[in-house]
Amino acid sequence: MLYSTMHRVLTATIIISNCNRMMAIYYRVILLLIVSSRTNGSCNFTVSVPTNAKPGTDVVSVQSLMRMEKEELPCVIVEGDLYGRFTVSTNCTIVVARPLDSSVQSKYLLKIRVRRLQNPGDLVVRLKVNVTNVLGYPPVYNETCKTPVRHSVEGTSEFLFSGTLTAEFETTSGDVMFLKETLNKPREVWDMDSRKLSIITGNTCQFSAVFGVRGLNDVMVAAELFQSHHVNFTLKVFCQAESGQMPKVSVQLFSTQSKLKSDLHPLEQVVPNVMAKLQHPPLVYLFSVAYPTKSPTRYNCKFPSLQRPIMLSTDIDTVRVKHVQRITLDVNPVGCAPGKYGLLCDKTCICENSARCHGFNGACKCTDGWQGVACDIPKPGVSVTTTPSDPSDIFISANIIIHCQVHHLDVNTLSLRLPNESVIVSYGANRLDKTLFNIQSKDSGPYVCQVRDTRRNTFKTTIVLDIANCPPNKKGQLCDERCDCSGFARCDRWVGCVCPPGRTGTRCETTCPDGTYGKDCGKACSCQHGAICSNSDGTCTCTAGWYGSDCNVRCPKYRYGLRCQQACTCKNDAVCDNVDGSCACVAPWTGKDCDEKQPTRSEPLVESLVPVGCLIVLVVFIATILYKKNFVCRLAHRIDGETEVVLEIEQVEADLAQTVRPGWLSRWETTSRHLTLGHLIGLGVFGHVIQGTLQTSDGEIGVAAKSVRRKDTQCYRNFYREAAILVAVHEDQHHDNFRSNIIRLLGLINESSHKYILLEYASKGNLLRLMRREKRRDGAQSFLQCLRYAVHIARALQELQRLAITHCDVAARNVLITADDVAKLADFGLARDVYATVQYVADDGNGKEELAKNLESEVFPLNWMSLESLETGQYTCQSDVWSFGVLLWEISTLGQEPRYDGNNRPSCLRLARTLRRGIRLRRPPECSGEMYDVMSSCWQENPSARPGADVVEKRLLQLNLAFEMETAV
Ligand code: AMP
């Protein structure tokens, strides 16, 4: 509003009439300019200036008005500016010298004496200056939200408010975390400065701040918030004061990528041209705060539920938040240092003559005798005050002093009239003090100070005293009874003790009964499960096993104890007690942690009681039944025809002994009768993949059924290895099917003629094919989407790292894309756990050649492999990071095949030598420097110097944003 007014003002036409000669249009003036004609050897002009014109602003150049451009006109204001609002600069330009205030003086009649050097004699110019109103100016000093003045101590915060944010949330790893962040650090720590923050403060105890998000962590959190909500351009969090009154905080997050102007409209309304002002940040927060109070306030915030976890960096760790249980914000107005105001205490007050400066908007509250926006214009008159000054400290039987003080007048007489009509008079003095001893109710009424100055002008001011309170701790008609309230209760003359929230009783001696809190214990606590309820504000302190604002949320499955801080140790599907962590075992497991096996009851019976003959009969009986049901047939076949298979399974189990629990195959086994096969959708090195449908108890679902390509050792080994690794991933207690970026396992079929790994069907196929297809369309958009996929795969690698599993074949061809555009890591045929330090050959003298021969078979993706994998056959999570770097290279080229020095199929030894010489995949022409930096960091020779998958994820998120911004511009 203000800006548009100014704009109109600046573009207004300047109308000039004649005074001797034509006047020039002087564009530096601020407002409408009217010039009248010459009278009696002097020129009369009228100009206007807005009331909010800052000191230093040019009003008009008299020299230009007179069209005397060549002459230097010395001139001086000789009349009409009693309080020095204007001054004269070069070219006889009239300049605002001190703040104007149209409510104090809206017209000035300046008499300016102009000395003409060439012509003898001075010229008098009369300039009428109209001070025009500007909406919302001067700012109003609103007592409702006045803030204290802080006597600043070095190193303390520089905010008008101090605040504490407390959050409680669950992480994807099943932890419950508590976060407390206090706004008491210097501003730089918060990465806040005026360039990044635009603040609008109103007169009504409200302010809005627009804050461009730039810091890496903030950008990432904000970006993830967007992703987790599937929202396009805004996200809102509302906080309501606990008292349920007016105070409100709302935080809105805007993505500036929107091309629709209306999406950013709320921002523009607060700060016009905000994007340019904040230098086009990718994301913008808009805080709107209504704070019509002087007291500390607690806000409870409503955080929208997360559809995907978000990453949050705390001082200690980076965690993935899946649910925000509660957020509270405690705000306390602490004020700025003397002479400063604004949310960041970065604005300088203009108030003079001991005036108070309002913390919100810098409005001045003048002391007696002063007026104007800066309280620098004398206000002739008389003021009346008392000691003590606070009316609540004036009570029956006290002694008080009434002061009459004259300001900016030459006093003739000064008098004070008391309510009983008696008058005290002094002559010539500009101050009169009257002490009243042992005041009583009868002394209540008006006290009038009156002054008569030497020019016979009269000024008077009245104060009305209501002397009705008893002295401290006294009550009753005669103020002769004692209150003796306990705690912070107040003693009222008629009511007695007035209790603070949380206290009750005639003397406020008792705390609120259990289950109640607040003023007069009138509110019911909502705390559950034995939580302690704060008597004053109803805050719940949860007992062990529970959390949440009402303590009604049970600790997550694997957590127990106070604030859910203890990790459960129960094994084998046992249920962990949320309070004390004790384990309820599932048969046949027993023991404290349910990790000891209990002999089944029938075993000793069979051993001791059943004679051997009976046992044989029993076996024959069972065998007959099984035979009839076709089971023995399968078993027999397995033993005869699938010795190799069984051996492979044993081998895989031995390799992955640390990773998979025995019985893994049977736990996931289903029958081929439930599977209907469709068409072939993919051919891998070891297997083929067929689309199909699987009948489950929940109905039919689409699956991808992966089988062996050939019935040979290598294929079986890869098949079972993949199956076992996927089982290990899916049986991990922290695995979450809906959030994981690893392809979902739905079941295993392990029949002699049908062997399938049943996987969720990823309808968009593998990433390599997708990229090559998309390349022909919008390259930039495809790249952006692929960057998001890369972030997903970085997350998959983090999951594998947690499980100590290495994938060993991270590449675009092994990334599958689901219908809702989530990338999932697949093809675990080469995966292994890090405990199996498998070397393909012994590292003896001929080892390297042997290894190289193995690697050069079609099986091994040499160009994706790390240096150490090529040289020693060793795979680690860091070697997966190397391959991930190559995957990024594939993304940068939208699906080209990586080649070193243009050589498509180098020999293993040669490639290792190339890499040792420091040669790496070249930067693709279309790849940015930052992106190439990320991939290059994955190819460091020393595995431990490579970034972790989590670090890569962060950097990709950052790149993603930067790229989004670029493409949006
Ligand atoms: P793989 O042997 O796992 O690399 O699979 C070979 C090809 O089959 C992949 O490149 C995909 O094109 C396809 N494929 C594998 N698994 C799936 C799946 N779960 N959903 C859709 N297509 C798949």
PDB file of C-alpha atoms and ligand atoms in Angstrom, residues 681-685 687 689 704 706 722 743 759-763 765-766 769 813-814 816 826-827, ligand 1:
ATOM      1  CA  ILE A 681       9.328 -58.629 -19.589  1.00  0.00           C
ATOM      2  CA  GLY A 682      13.048 -58.878 -19.124  1.00  0.00           C
ATOM      3  CA  LEU A 683      16.151 -60.929 -19.603  1.00  0.00           C
ATOM      4  CA  GLY A 684      18.989 -60.626 -17.162  1.00  0.00           C
ATOM      5  CA  VAL A 685      22.352 -62.362 -17.202  1.00  0.00           C
ATOM      6  CA  GLY A 687      17.459 -64.979 -15.051  1.00  0.00           C
ATOM      7  CA  VAL A 689      11.495 -62.133 -15.751  1.00  0.00           C
ATOM      8  CA  ALA A 704       7.237 -59.853 -11.724  1.00  0.00           C
ATOM      9  CA  LYS A 706      12.022 -63.932 -11.798  1.00  0.00           C
ATOM     10  CA  GLU A 722      19.175 -62.885  -4.615  1.00  0.00           C
ATOM     11  CA  ILE A 743      12.371 -53.767  -4.799  1.00  0.00           C
ATOM     12  CA  LEU A 759       8.673 -59.255  -6.879  1.00  0.00           C
ATOM     13  CA  GLU A 760       6.458 -56.213  -6.959  1.00  0.00           C
ATOM     14  CA  TYR A 761       5.832 -55.227 -10.555  1.00  0.00           C
ATOM     15  CA  ALA A 762       7.598 -51.988 -11.498  1.00  0.00           C
ATOM     16  CA  SER A 763       5.570 -50.917 -14.494  1.00  0.00           C
ATOM     17  CA  GLY A 765      10.762 -50.941 -16.232  1.00  0.00           C
ATOM     18  CA  ASN A 766      14.448 -50.350 -15.750  1.00  0.00           C
ATOM     19  CA  ARG A 769      15.715 -48.173 -20.877  1.00  0.00           C
ATOM     20  CA  ARG A 813      19.959 -51.289 -15.716  1.00  0.00           C
ATOM     21  CA  ASN A 814      19.358 -52.600 -12.187  1.00  0.00           C
ATOM     22  CA  LEU A 816      13.442 -50.268 -11.560  1.00  0.00           C
ATOM     23  CA  ALA A 826      16.812 -54.520  -7.935  1.00  0.00           C
ATOM     24  CA  ASP A 827      18.800 -57.498  -9.174  1.00  0.00           C
TER      25      ASP A 827
HETATM   26  P1  AMP B   1      17.093 -58.530 -13.726  1.00  0.00           P
HETATM   27  O1  AMP B   1      17.550 -59.896 -14.063  1.00  0.00           O
HETATM   28  O2  AMP B   1      16.547 -58.410 -12.373  1.00  0.00           O
HETATM   29  O3  AMP B   1      18.100 -57.470 -14.030  1.00  0.00           O
HETATM   30  O4  AMP B   1      15.817 -58.242 -14.677  1.00  0.00           O
HETATM   31  C1  AMP B   1      15.923 -58.096 -16.039  1.00  0.00           C
HETATM   32  C2  AMP B   1      14.934 -57.098 -16.530  1.00  0.00           C
HETATM   33  O5  AMP B   1      13.610 -57.535 -16.212  1.00  0.00           O
HETATM   34  C3  AMP B   1      15.055 -55.750 -15.873  1.00  0.00           C
HETATM   35  O6  AMP B   1      16.013 -54.960 -16.513  1.00  0.00           O
HETATM   36  C4  AMP B   1      13.667 -55.190 -16.040  1.00  0.00           C
HETATM   37  O7  AMP B   1      13.494 -54.655 -17.308  1.00  0.00           O
HETATM   38  C5  AMP B   1      12.803 -56.426 -15.916  1.00  0.00           C
HETATM   39  N1  AMP B   1      12.362 -56.590 -14.541  1.00  0.00           N
HETATM   40  C6  AMP B   1      12.981 -57.202 -13.543  1.00  0.00           C
HETATM   41  N2  AMP B   1      12.290 -57.150 -12.409  1.00  0.00           N
HETATM   42  C7  AMP B   1      11.202 -56.422 -12.675  1.00  0.00           C
HETATM   43  C8  AMP B   1      10.096 -55.969 -11.904  1.00  0.00           C
HETATM   44  N3  AMP B   1      10.005 -56.265 -10.599  1.00  0.00           N
HETATM   45  N4  AMP B   1       9.168 -55.237 -12.497  1.00  0.00           N
HETATM   46  C9  AMP B   1       9.263 -54.910 -13.792  1.00  0.00           C
HETATM   47  N5  AMP B   1      10.280 -55.323 -14.588  1.00  0.00           N
HETATM   48  C10 AMP B   1      11.236 -56.066 -14.051  1.00  0.00           C
END
